[in-house]
């Protein structure tokens, strides 16, 4: 190990200034770029959500007109998915996968640079739409035709942006798969890989399988819009429902793309702070694989109200319910990992525990929605909004916070401010529930989603949700402060930051040097 | 402008708060089911909630006990076990059986919901941006159903009614105790016809006809909303169903037929400019103002202005064609099928002579009739 360090220091001269970031091929730099990009987009898409909650504080139209409201919800969804959660997880993968498997860098460093720099281009396309005549895209993030065919030039820009982001994701996935399969340190067999590496390997396959499907769907939209094809136009012999089938064949695996890396992060953090190895490692791997495979045969549950035959409804109901089994296995394993541990509750662990509990609640409402007749009642109501925000905010987002707090000392070399971290956690977890829990009731009572105004009986819960939303939004500024403080200074972090931490990433100094593992470590 | 807006919002909040107090209600569960299907859905949901709650208490009871007892600060030493095949197999199999227990009643309900055979009556409903059209196929009557909440309530200028946003000018009327089959389709984009108390939600898809059914026992007024994003006024497209006893329904049906017979217009009648303008303003308000605005200014970028526009002040034939046939690929609908000859002639006359448009053109119903093939 000593020899490696000396070697590292000898080569630790790296380019500086702006061009370092533009031209970088270093996995740590690219990871950092992804993470900052995700953070900036998070605040942008979050501010759109604040406008949505402000408009919905009261019945009646207050601040925006309905067309602009639709733009807010559409862009909030598109950017949170493609601009925040996915890039943040890719940032984690870039930083951590090579460190965890003992590789000096990603397999294709130049492609890595390319796949990052496509993202800001796509983001400029999306955000720029607000300044075009007619405003941004307002057809919902699911882009259903024929509504999507009606829009103006910003709809074409959205299709372009989706193409670019898809290309970026596919290149990133190729890189991750190749790195994991070929660049593991000697002795690290597949079944010795950290869970985070496993979940990303499976996620990358999901991305490669589904992104081209989305690209195909939006290309068909584009040709329907401009070249007189009638894929989705009934008047020309097409089928609007076919778009939904194609879209959700991408869209359902996509929700697992947004959650599998979260499972990985949580599976790293809980053993560390329970000071006990992950319970049921092998069954975790198999469960992750089963979830990924099942995710391809459940897309129809997004479309129970389009009028599919009873056989179709039953097939998709049964297959959807099946996903509860491997997901349950994961939750039981996390609880068993905590059981009889020696637990401490630093901020990463707090977020991880909240993840397990609240993500499971999102899973439960998912089970409710899997039951076709109940889903038909709740389709396109706020119940669905509550469900997917429980899995994506307290699921994906909280795991990103947990991972960020967990690895910040390794990335920056400084401990983050634990007091501020805990404040961020408690404010987030409480306000998140105030924000999304009442939406279950709104949905049960029949309030449709994507409406800028609502009937009077929905007022109270909307006001509670909005207040929760404003607190949640404001709390995220604390996270920004924590990150900036840790980047600028703070207590020096040790190599093995956490007492119970295991894995190769904790064998290199903090901050992780620019070049690591130039001589591959041996894994026993 | 800005100050006006803020003031408007402030008045809105005061008015809103006053109405809140009047209607303070925290609905926690599904709406009261009014049909057998909705009842089954209600019970399915309750059943799943009990299962889910039980699992939650067991799993997170264990987790929180462990968080309480197995802490380092209490001096707890970590155990070293990290797998147990028996336990792992058990907690894979048990959920499987729980799921089968839930799937069984759900399957029965799915089959019941899908059984639209042998209805007593069939109504076709068509979704438009942004209104519903009801077609009583056997009875031979049809009408549109528009939101009837006044604009001033939406803009917070006056207090809101109890049924704010859930009221229409012409509800769907059906008899109680009859199996009613709804044929659902759409004219422009996808909408979704939904009445929560009936357990009915069916997407309305252009070019396709889907069906669903309900049978309601209690006379009353049941309310729902469009449930698929359909553009700007998606939130302003309520569904209102009025269930009447078969006798009252028969009376209503007779009235409705008489009314329809009374308004049959003579397409060859010749109107004056003022007659057409005042008729046209009414048509404009209910069919065009949502996009083009009462001021005729439209919404810049999204919906074109008619005030001073090339179409509304230029060639008459092009204007008539646009209103009758719409503009494909945009939200501009073809109104030929929706409006009568007189209505189309009136609204075009209005558009060509309102605001700053002073073409002086009077379009007669006969001109529209001649264009229909």
Coordinates of N, CA and C in Angstrom, one line a residue, chain A residues 57-63 65-67 70 133-134 138-140 144-147 149-151 234 238-241 244 274-281 283 305-310 313-314 317-318 321-322 324-325 329 331-333 335-336 338-345 353 356-357 360-361 364 367-368 371-374 376-381 383 441 444-461 463-464 499, chain B residues 5 9 12-13 16-17 19-20 23-31 41 44-45 48-49 52 55-56 59-60 62-67 70-73 76-84 88 91-92 95-96 99 102-103 106-107 109-111 113-114 129 151 153-156 160-162 164-166 188-190 195-196 199-203 205-208 210 225-236 299-303 329-331:
Chain A
X57 N -52.0 26.7 -3.2 CA -52.3 26.9 -1.7 C -53.7 27.2 -1.5
X58 N -54.4 27.8 -2.5 CA -55.8 28.3 -2.4 C -56.5 27.8 -3.7
X59 N -57.8 27.5 -3.5 CA -58.6 27.3 -4.8 C -58.7 28.7 -5.5
X60 N -58.9 28.6 -6.8 CA -58.9 29.8 -7.6 C -57.5 30.0 -8.2
X61 N -57.4 30.8 -9.3 CA -56.2 31.1 -9.9 C -55.5 32.3 -9.3
X62 N -54.3 32.1 -8.7 CA -53.7 33.2 -8.0 C -52.5 33.8 -8.8
X63 N -51.5 33.0 -9.1 CA -50.2 33.6 -9.6 C -49.9 33.3 -11.0
X65 N -51.2 31.4 -15.0 CA -52.4 30.9 -15.7 C -52.2 29.4 -16.0
X66 N -53.3 28.8 -16.3 CA -53.3 27.3 -16.4 C -52.3 26.8 -17.4
X67 N -52.1 27.4 -18.5 CA -51.1 26.9 -19.4 C -49.7 26.9 -18.8
X70 N -49.2 24.1 -16.4 CA -48.9 22.8 -17.0 C -47.4 22.7 -17.4
X133 N -41.6 31.6 -27.8 CA -43.0 31.9 -27.9 C -43.8 30.7 -27.5
X134 N -44.8 30.8 -26.7 CA -45.7 29.7 -26.3 C -45.1 29.0 -25.0
X138 N -45.8 21.6 -22.2 CA -46.8 21.6 -21.2 C -47.7 20.4 -21.3
X139 N -47.1 19.3 -22.0 CA -47.9 18.1 -22.2 C -47.7 17.0 -21.2
X140 N -47.1 17.3 -20.1 CA -46.8 16.3 -19.1 C -45.5 15.6 -19.4
X144 N -47.7 12.2 -23.7 CA -48.8 11.5 -24.4 C -49.2 12.3 -25.7
X145 N -49.3 11.6 -26.8 CA -50.0 12.2 -27.9 C -51.5 11.9 -27.7
X146 N -52.4 12.6 -28.4 CA -52.2 13.6 -29.3 C -51.9 15.0 -28.7
X147 N -52.0 15.1 -27.4 CA -51.8 16.4 -26.8 C -50.4 16.9 -27.1
X149 N -48.8 16.4 -29.8 CA -48.6 16.8 -31.2 C -49.1 18.3 -31.3
X150 N -49.9 18.8 -30.4 CA -50.5 20.1 -30.5 C -49.5 21.2 -30.2
X151 N -48.4 20.9 -29.5 CA -47.5 22.0 -29.0 C -46.7 22.7 -30.1
X234 N -55.1 8.5 -34.8 CA -56.1 7.6 -35.2 C -56.7 7.9 -36.6
X238 N -53.3 5.3 -37.1 CA -52.4 5.1 -36.0 C -53.1 4.8 -34.7
X239 N -52.4 4.7 -33.6 CA -53.0 4.4 -32.3 C -52.4 5.2 -31.2
X240 N -53.1 6.1 -30.6 CA -52.6 6.9 -29.5 C -52.1 6.1 -28.3
X241 N -52.8 4.9 -28.1 CA -52.5 4.1 -27.0 C -51.2 3.4 -27.2
X244 N -48.4 4.9 -25.5 CA -48.3 4.7 -24.0 C -47.7 3.3 -23.8
X274 N -24.3 0.1 11.5 CA -24.7 -1.0 12.4 C -23.5 -1.8 12.8
X275 N -22.4 -1.5 12.2 CA -21.1 -2.3 12.5 C -21.3 -3.8 12.4
X276 N -22.0 -4.2 11.3 CA -22.4 -5.5 11.1 C -22.5 -5.8 9.6
X277 N -22.0 -6.9 9.1 CA -22.1 -7.1 7.6 C -23.5 -7.1 7.1
X278 N -23.7 -6.7 5.8 CA -25.0 -6.7 5.3 C -25.6 -8.1 5.4
X279 N -26.9 -8.2 5.9 CA -27.5 -9.5 6.0 C -28.0 -9.9 4.6
X280 N -27.7 -11.2 4.3 CA -28.2 -11.8 3.1 C -27.7 -11.2 1.8
X281 N -26.4 -11.0 1.7 CA -25.8 -10.4 0.5 C -26.3 -11.1 -0.8
X283 N -28.9 -12.9 -1.4 CA -30.3 -12.7 -1.7 C -30.6 -11.3 -2.1
X305 N -56.6 2.3 -17.2 CA -57.9 3.0 -17.6 C -58.0 3.2 -19.1
X306 N -57.0 2.8 -19.9 CA -57.1 3.0 -21.3 C -58.1 2.0 -21.9
X307 N -58.6 1.0 -21.1 CA -59.6 0.1 -21.7 C -58.9 -1.2 -22.2
X308 N -58.0 -1.7 -21.5 CA -57.4 -3.0 -22.0 C -58.3 -4.1 -21.5
X309 N -58.3 -5.3 -22.2 CA -59.2 -6.4 -21.9 C -58.9 -6.9 -20.5
X310 N -59.9 -7.7 -19.9 CA -59.7 -8.2 -18.6 C -58.4 -9.0 -18.5
X313 N -55.6 -6.7 -18.0 CA -55.6 -6.1 -16.6 C -55.1 -7.1 -15.6
X314 N -55.6 -8.3 -15.7 CA -55.2 -9.3 -14.7 C -53.7 -9.7 -14.8
X317 N -51.8 -6.9 -13.3 CA -52.0 -6.8 -11.8 C -51.1 -7.9 -11.1
X318 N -51.2 -9.1 -11.6 CA -50.4 -10.2 -11.0 C -48.9 -9.9 -11.0
X321 N -47.9 -7.1 -8.6 CA -47.9 -7.6 -7.2 C -46.7 -8.4 -6.9
X322 N -46.2 -9.1 -7.9 CA -45.1 -10.0 -7.7 C -43.8 -9.2 -7.3
X324 N -43.5 -7.0 -5.3 CA -43.5 -6.8 -3.8 C -42.6 -7.8 -3.1
X325 N -42.5 -9.0 -3.7 CA -41.8 -10.1 -3.1 C -40.3 -9.8 -3.0
X329 N -38.0 -8.6 0.3 CA -36.7 -9.3 0.8 C -35.7 -8.3 1.1
X331 N -36.1 -5.1 2.0 CA -36.4 -4.4 3.3 C -36.1 -5.3 4.5
X332 N -36.6 -6.5 4.4 CA -36.3 -7.4 5.6 C -34.8 -7.6 5.8
X333 N -34.0 -7.6 4.7 CA -32.6 -7.8 4.9 C -32.0 -6.5 5.6
X335 N -33.5 -4.5 7.6 CA -33.9 -4.6 9.1 C -33.0 -5.6 9.8
X336 N -32.8 -6.7 9.2 CA -32.0 -7.8 9.8 C -30.6 -7.3 10.0
X338 N -29.7 -4.3 10.7 CA -29.7 -3.4 11.9 C -29.9 -4.2 13.2
X339 N -30.6 -5.3 13.1 CA -30.9 -6.2 14.2 C -29.7 -6.6 14.9
X340 N -29.6 -6.4 16.2 CA -28.4 -6.8 17.0 C -27.1 -6.2 16.5
X341 N -27.2 -5.0 15.9 CA -26.0 -4.3 15.5 C -25.5 -3.4 16.7
X342 N -24.6 -2.6 16.4 CA -24.1 -1.6 17.4 C -24.2 -0.3 16.7
X343 N -25.5 0.3 16.7 CA -25.8 1.4 15.8 C -25.4 2.7 16.4
X344 N -25.0 3.6 15.5 CA -24.9 5.0 15.8 C -25.6 5.7 14.6
X345 N -26.0 7.0 14.9 CA -26.9 7.7 14.0 C -26.3 9.0 13.5
X353 N -32.1 5.3 7.4 CA -33.2 4.7 8.2 C -34.5 5.3 7.7
X356 N -35.5 3.6 4.5 CA -36.1 2.3 4.6 C -37.5 2.4 5.0
X357 N -37.8 3.2 6.0 CA -39.2 3.3 6.5 C -40.1 4.0 5.5
X360 N -40.6 2.2 2.1 CA -41.5 1.1 2.2 C -43.0 1.6 2.2
X361 N -43.2 2.8 2.8 CA -44.6 3.4 2.7 C -44.9 3.6 1.2
X364 N -45.9 0.4 -0.2 CA -47.2 0.0 0.2 C -48.3 0.7 -0.7
X367 N -48.4 -1.1 -3.8 CA -49.2 -2.3 -3.7 C -50.7 -2.0 -3.8
X368 N -51.1 -0.9 -3.1 CA -52.5 -0.5 -3.3 C -52.9 -0.3 -4.7
X371 N -53.5 -3.2 -7.4 CA -54.8 -3.8 -7.4 C -55.6 -3.1 -8.5
X372 N -55.9 -3.7 -9.6 CA -56.5 -3.0 -10.8 C -57.7 -2.2 -10.4
X373 N -58.7 -2.7 -9.8 CA -59.9 -1.9 -9.5 C -59.6 -0.7 -8.7
X374 N -58.8 -0.8 -7.7 CA -58.4 0.3 -6.9 C -57.6 1.3 -7.7
X376 N -57.9 1.9 -10.8 CA -58.8 2.6 -11.7 C -59.4 3.8 -11.0
X377 N -59.7 3.5 -9.7 CA -60.3 4.6 -8.9 C -59.3 5.7 -8.7
X378 N -58.0 5.3 -8.5 CA -57.0 6.3 -8.1 C -56.1 6.8 -9.2
X379 N -56.2 6.2 -10.4 CA -55.4 6.7 -11.6 C -55.5 8.2 -11.8
X380 N -54.4 8.8 -12.0 CA -54.3 10.2 -12.2 C -54.9 11.1 -11.2
X381 N -54.9 10.6 -9.9 CA -55.3 11.5 -8.8 C -54.0 11.8 -8.0
X383 N -53.3 10.6 -5.2 CA -52.8 9.4 -4.6 C -51.5 8.9 -5.3
X441 N -54.8 11.4 1.0 CA -56.2 11.7 1.3 C -56.8 12.5 0.1
X444 N -57.6 9.9 -2.6 CA -58.7 9.1 -2.2 C -60.0 9.8 -2.4
X445 N -60.0 11.1 -2.0 CA -61.2 11.9 -2.1 C -61.5 12.3 -3.6
X446 N -60.5 12.0 -4.5 CA -60.8 12.2 -5.9 C -60.2 13.4 -6.6
X447 N -59.2 14.1 -5.9 CA -58.6 15.3 -6.6 C -57.7 14.8 -7.7
X448 N -58.0 15.2 -9.0 CA -57.1 14.8 -10.1 C -55.8 15.5 -10.0
X449 N -54.7 14.8 -10.6 CA -53.4 15.5 -10.6 C -53.4 16.4 -11.8
X450 N -52.3 17.2 -11.9 CA -52.1 18.1 -13.0 C -53.2 19.1 -13.2
X451 N -53.9 19.5 -12.1 CA -54.9 20.6 -12.2 C -54.4 21.8 -11.5
X452 N -54.6 23.0 -12.1 CA -54.1 24.3 -11.5 C -55.1 24.8 -10.5
X453 N -56.2 24.2 -10.4 CA -57.2 24.8 -9.5 C -58.1 23.6 -9.0
X454 N -58.7 23.7 -7.9 CA -59.5 22.5 -7.4 C -60.7 22.9 -6.6
X455 N -61.6 21.9 -6.4 CA -62.9 22.2 -5.7 C -62.6 22.4 -4.2
X456 N -63.6 23.0 -3.6 CA -63.3 23.5 -2.2 C -63.0 22.4 -1.2
X457 N -63.6 21.2 -1.4 CA -63.3 20.2 -0.4 C -61.9 19.8 -0.3
X458 N -61.0 20.2 -1.3 CA -59.6 19.8 -1.2 C -58.7 20.9 -0.6
X459 N -59.3 22.0 -0.1 CA -58.5 23.1 0.3 C -57.6 22.8 1.4
X460 N -58.1 22.2 2.5 CA -57.3 22.1 3.7 C -56.1 21.3 3.5
X461 N -56.2 20.1 2.9 CA -55.0 19.3 2.7 C -54.0 19.9 1.7
X463 N -53.5 23.1 1.5 CA -52.7 24.1 2.3 C -51.7 23.5 3.2
X464 N -52.0 22.3 3.8 CA -51.0 21.7 4.6 C -49.9 21.2 3.8
X499 N -16.1 4.4 11.5 CA -15.6 3.3 12.3 C -15.9 1.9 11.7
Chain B
X5 N -52.6 42.3 -9.5 CA -52.5 40.8 -9.3 C -52.4 40.5 -7.8
X9 N -55.0 38.4 -5.6 CA -54.6 37.2 -4.8 C -55.0 37.4 -3.4
X12 N -58.6 37.1 -2.9 CA -58.9 35.7 -3.1 C -58.7 34.9 -1.8
X13 N -57.5 35.2 -1.1 CA -57.2 34.5 0.1 C -58.3 34.7 1.2
X16 N -61.4 33.1 0.1 CA -61.1 31.6 0.2 C -61.2 31.2 1.6
X17 N -60.6 31.9 2.5 CA -60.5 31.5 3.9 C -62.0 31.5 4.5
X19 N -64.7 30.9 2.8 CA -65.4 29.7 2.3 C -64.8 28.5 3.0
X20 N -63.5 28.5 3.3 CA -62.9 27.3 3.9 C -63.7 27.0 5.2
X23 N -66.8 25.2 4.7 CA -66.8 23.9 4.1 C -65.6 23.0 4.8
X24 N -65.3 23.4 6.0 CA -64.2 22.6 6.6 C -64.5 21.2 6.7
X25 N -63.7 20.4 6.0 CA -63.9 18.9 6.0 C -62.6 18.3 5.6
X26 N -62.2 17.3 6.4 CA -61.0 16.6 6.1 C -61.4 15.2 5.6
X27 N -61.6 15.0 4.4 CA -61.9 13.7 3.8 C -60.7 12.8 3.9
X28 N -60.9 11.6 4.5 CA -59.7 10.8 4.7 C -59.8 9.5 3.9
X29 N -60.9 9.2 3.3 CA -61.0 8.0 2.6 C -61.7 8.2 1.3
X30 N -61.9 7.1 0.5 CA -62.6 7.1 -0.7 C -64.0 7.7 -0.6
X31 N -64.5 8.3 -1.6 CA -65.8 8.9 -1.6 C -66.8 7.7 -1.3
X41 N -64.7 -1.9 -4.7 CA -63.4 -1.2 -4.7 C -63.1 -0.7 -3.3
X44 N -62.0 -3.6 -1.2 CA -60.7 -4.0 -1.5 C -59.6 -3.1 -0.9
X45 N -59.9 -1.8 -1.0 CA -58.9 -0.9 -0.5 C -58.8 -1.0 1.0
X48 N -56.7 -4.2 1.8 CA -55.3 -4.0 1.6 C -54.7 -3.1 2.7
X49 N -55.4 -2.1 3.1 CA -54.9 -1.2 4.1 C -54.7 -2.0 5.4
X52 N -51.5 -4.1 4.9 CA -50.3 -3.2 4.8 C -50.0 -2.7 6.2
X55 N -48.3 -5.4 8.3 CA -46.9 -5.6 7.9 C -46.0 -4.5 8.4
X56 N -46.6 -3.3 8.3 CA -45.8 -2.1 8.7 C -45.5 -2.2 10.2
X59 N -42.8 -5.2 10.8 CA -41.5 -4.9 10.3 C -40.8 -3.7 11.0
X60 N -41.6 -2.6 11.1 CA -40.9 -1.4 11.6 C -41.0 -1.4 13.1
X62 N -40.0 -4.1 14.6 CA -38.7 -4.8 14.8 C -37.6 -3.8 14.6
X63 N -37.7 -3.0 13.5 CA -36.7 -2.0 13.2 C -36.5 -1.0 14.4
X64 N -37.6 -0.4 14.8 CA -37.5 0.6 15.8 C -37.1 0.0 17.2
X65 N -37.5 -1.2 17.5 CA -37.0 -1.8 18.7 C -35.4 -1.9 18.6
X66 N -35.0 -2.4 17.4 CA -33.5 -2.6 17.2 C -32.8 -1.2 17.3
X67 N -33.4 -0.2 16.8 CA -32.8 1.2 16.8 C -32.7 1.6 18.3
X70 N -30.4 -1.7 20.2 CA -29.1 -2.1 19.7 C -28.2 -1.0 19.3
X71 N -28.1 0.0 20.2 CA -27.3 1.2 19.9 C -25.9 1.1 20.5
X72 N -25.0 1.7 19.9 CA -23.6 1.7 20.4 C -23.6 2.5 21.8
X73 N -24.4 3.6 21.8 CA -24.4 4.4 23.0 C -25.0 3.7 24.2
X76 N -24.2 -1.7 23.3 CA -24.6 -2.9 22.6 C -23.4 -3.3 21.7
X77 N -23.0 -4.6 21.8 CA -22.0 -5.1 20.9 C -22.6 -5.7 19.7
X78 N -22.0 -5.5 18.5 CA -22.6 -6.0 17.3 C -22.4 -7.5 17.2
X79 N -23.5 -8.2 16.8 CA -23.4 -9.6 16.5 C -22.8 -9.8 15.2
X80 N -22.5 -11.1 14.8 CA -21.8 -11.2 13.5 C -22.5 -12.0 12.5
X81 N -23.8 -12.4 12.8 CA -24.5 -13.2 11.7 C -24.8 -12.4 10.5
X82 N -24.7 -13.0 9.3 CA -25.0 -12.2 8.1 C -25.8 -13.0 7.1
X83 N -26.2 -14.2 7.4 CA -27.2 -14.8 6.5 C -27.9 -15.9 7.3
X84 N -29.1 -16.3 6.8 CA -29.8 -17.4 7.4 C -30.8 -17.9 6.4
X88 N -34.6 -16.5 5.2 CA -34.7 -15.8 4.0 C -35.8 -16.5 3.1
X91 N -39.3 -15.6 4.5 CA -39.9 -14.3 4.2 C -39.9 -14.0 2.7
X92 N -39.6 -14.9 1.9 CA -39.9 -14.8 0.5 C -41.3 -15.5 0.2
X95 N -44.9 -13.6 2.0 CA -45.5 -12.5 1.2 C -46.3 -13.0 -0.1
X96 N -45.7 -14.1 -0.6 CA -46.3 -14.6 -1.8 C -47.8 -15.1 -1.5
X99 N -50.1 -12.1 -1.0 CA -50.5 -11.6 -2.3 C -51.6 -12.3 -3.0
X102 N -54.8 -11.4 -1.6 CA -55.3 -10.1 -2.1 C -55.8 -10.2 -3.5
X103 N -55.1 -11.0 -4.3 CA -55.4 -11.1 -5.8 C -56.8 -11.7 -6.0
X106 N -59.7 -9.3 -5.8 CA -59.4 -8.2 -6.9 C -59.8 -8.8 -8.3
X107 N -59.5 -10.0 -8.5 CA -59.8 -10.6 -9.8 C -61.3 -10.6 -10.0
X109 N -63.5 -8.6 -8.9 CA -63.9 -7.2 -9.2 C -63.6 -6.8 -10.6
X110 N -62.4 -7.2 -11.0 CA -61.9 -6.8 -12.4 C -62.9 -7.4 -13.4
X111 N -63.3 -8.7 -13.2 CA -64.2 -9.3 -14.1 C -65.6 -8.7 -14.1
X113 N -66.2 -5.5 -13.3 CA -66.1 -4.2 -14.0 C -66.1 -4.3 -15.5
X114 N -65.5 -5.4 -16.0 CA -65.4 -5.5 -17.4 C -66.6 -6.0 -18.1
X129 N -61.8 19.4 -26.1 CA -61.1 20.4 -25.3 C -62.0 21.6 -25.2
X151 N -66.4 32.8 -14.3 CA -65.0 33.2 -14.4 C -64.6 34.0 -13.1
X153 N -65.4 33.7 -10.1 CA -65.1 32.9 -9.0 C -63.7 32.3 -9.1
X154 N -63.3 31.9 -10.4 CA -62.0 31.3 -10.6 C -61.0 32.4 -10.4
X155 N -61.2 33.6 -10.7 CA -60.3 34.7 -10.6 C -60.3 35.4 -9.2
X156 N -61.0 34.8 -8.3 CA -61.1 35.2 -6.9 C -61.7 36.6 -6.7
X160 N -66.7 31.8 -3.7 CA -67.0 30.6 -4.5 C -68.2 29.8 -4.0
X161 N -68.9 29.2 -4.9 CA -70.1 28.4 -4.6 C -69.6 27.1 -3.9
X162 N -70.6 26.4 -3.3 CA -70.2 25.1 -2.7 C -69.7 24.1 -3.7
X164 N -68.0 24.7 -6.5 CA -67.0 25.3 -7.3 C -66.2 24.3 -8.1
X165 N -66.2 24.6 -9.4 CA -65.5 23.7 -10.4 C -66.1 22.3 -10.6
X166 N -67.1 22.0 -9.9 CA -67.8 20.7 -10.0 C -69.2 20.8 -10.5
X188 N -60.4 15.2 -29.8 CA -59.1 15.8 -30.1 C -58.0 15.1 -29.4
X189 N -57.9 15.2 -28.1 CA -56.8 14.6 -27.3 C -57.5 13.6 -26.4
X190 N -56.6 12.9 -25.6 CA -57.1 11.9 -24.6 C -57.7 12.6 -23.4
X195 N -66.2 9.2 -12.6 CA -67.1 9.6 -11.5 C -66.7 8.7 -10.3
X196 N -66.0 9.2 -9.3 CA -65.4 8.4 -8.2 C -66.5 7.6 -7.5
X199 N -67.1 4.4 -9.1 CA -66.0 3.5 -9.4 C -65.7 3.5 -10.8
X200 N -66.0 4.5 -11.6 CA -65.9 4.5 -13.0 C -64.8 5.5 -13.4
X201 N -63.8 5.1 -14.2 CA -62.9 6.0 -14.8 C -62.4 5.3 -16.1
X202 N -62.8 6.0 -17.2 CA -62.4 5.4 -18.5 C -61.8 6.5 -19.4
X203 N -60.6 6.2 -19.9 CA -60.0 7.2 -20.8 C -60.8 7.3 -22.1
X205 N -60.4 8.1 -25.9 CA -59.3 8.1 -26.8 C -59.8 8.4 -28.2
X206 N -59.2 9.4 -28.8 CA -59.7 9.8 -30.2 C -59.5 8.6 -31.1
X207 N -60.5 8.3 -31.9 CA -60.4 7.2 -32.9 C -60.8 5.9 -32.3
X208 N -61.0 5.8 -31.1 CA -61.4 4.5 -30.4 C -62.6 4.7 -29.5
X210 N -64.3 3.0 -26.2 CA -64.1 2.1 -25.1 C -65.5 2.1 -24.4
X225 N -64.3 14.6 -12.4 CA -63.6 15.5 -13.2 C -62.8 14.7 -14.3
X226 N -62.5 15.4 -15.3 CA -61.6 14.8 -16.3 C -60.3 14.4 -15.7
X227 N -59.8 13.2 -15.9 CA -58.7 12.7 -15.2 C -57.5 12.3 -16.1
X228 N -57.4 12.9 -17.3 CA -56.2 12.8 -18.0 C -55.8 14.1 -18.6
X229 N -54.6 14.5 -18.4 CA -54.1 15.8 -18.8 C -54.5 16.1 -20.3
X230 N -55.3 17.1 -20.5 CA -55.8 17.4 -21.8 C -55.6 18.8 -22.3
X231 N -54.6 19.4 -21.7 CA -54.3 20.8 -22.1 C -54.6 21.8 -21.1
X232 N -54.7 23.1 -21.5 CA -54.9 24.2 -20.7 C -56.0 24.1 -19.6
X233 N -57.2 23.7 -20.1 CA -58.3 23.7 -19.2 C -58.7 22.3 -18.6
X234 N -57.7 21.5 -18.5 CA -57.9 20.2 -17.9 C -58.5 20.2 -16.6
X235 N -58.2 21.2 -15.8 CA -58.7 21.3 -14.4 C -60.1 21.9 -14.4
X236 N -60.7 22.2 -15.6 CA -62.0 22.9 -15.6 C -63.0 22.2 -16.5
X299 N -53.7 34.1 -25.8 CA -52.5 34.0 -24.9 C -51.3 34.0 -25.8
X300 N -50.5 35.0 -25.7 CA -49.4 35.2 -26.7 C -48.5 33.9 -26.7
X301 N -48.2 33.5 -27.9 CA -47.4 32.3 -28.0 C -48.2 31.0 -28.0
X302 N -49.2 30.9 -27.2 CA -49.9 29.6 -27.1 C -51.2 29.7 -28.0
X303 N -52.0 30.7 -27.8 CA -53.3 30.8 -28.5 C -53.3 32.2 -29.2
X329 N -53.1 19.5 -35.7 CA -51.9 19.6 -35.0 C -51.8 20.7 -34.0
X330 N -53.0 21.4 -33.8 CA -53.0 22.4 -32.8 C -54.3 22.2 -32.0
X331 N -54.5 23.0 -30.9 CA -55.7 22.8 -30.1 C -56.9 23.4 -30.8

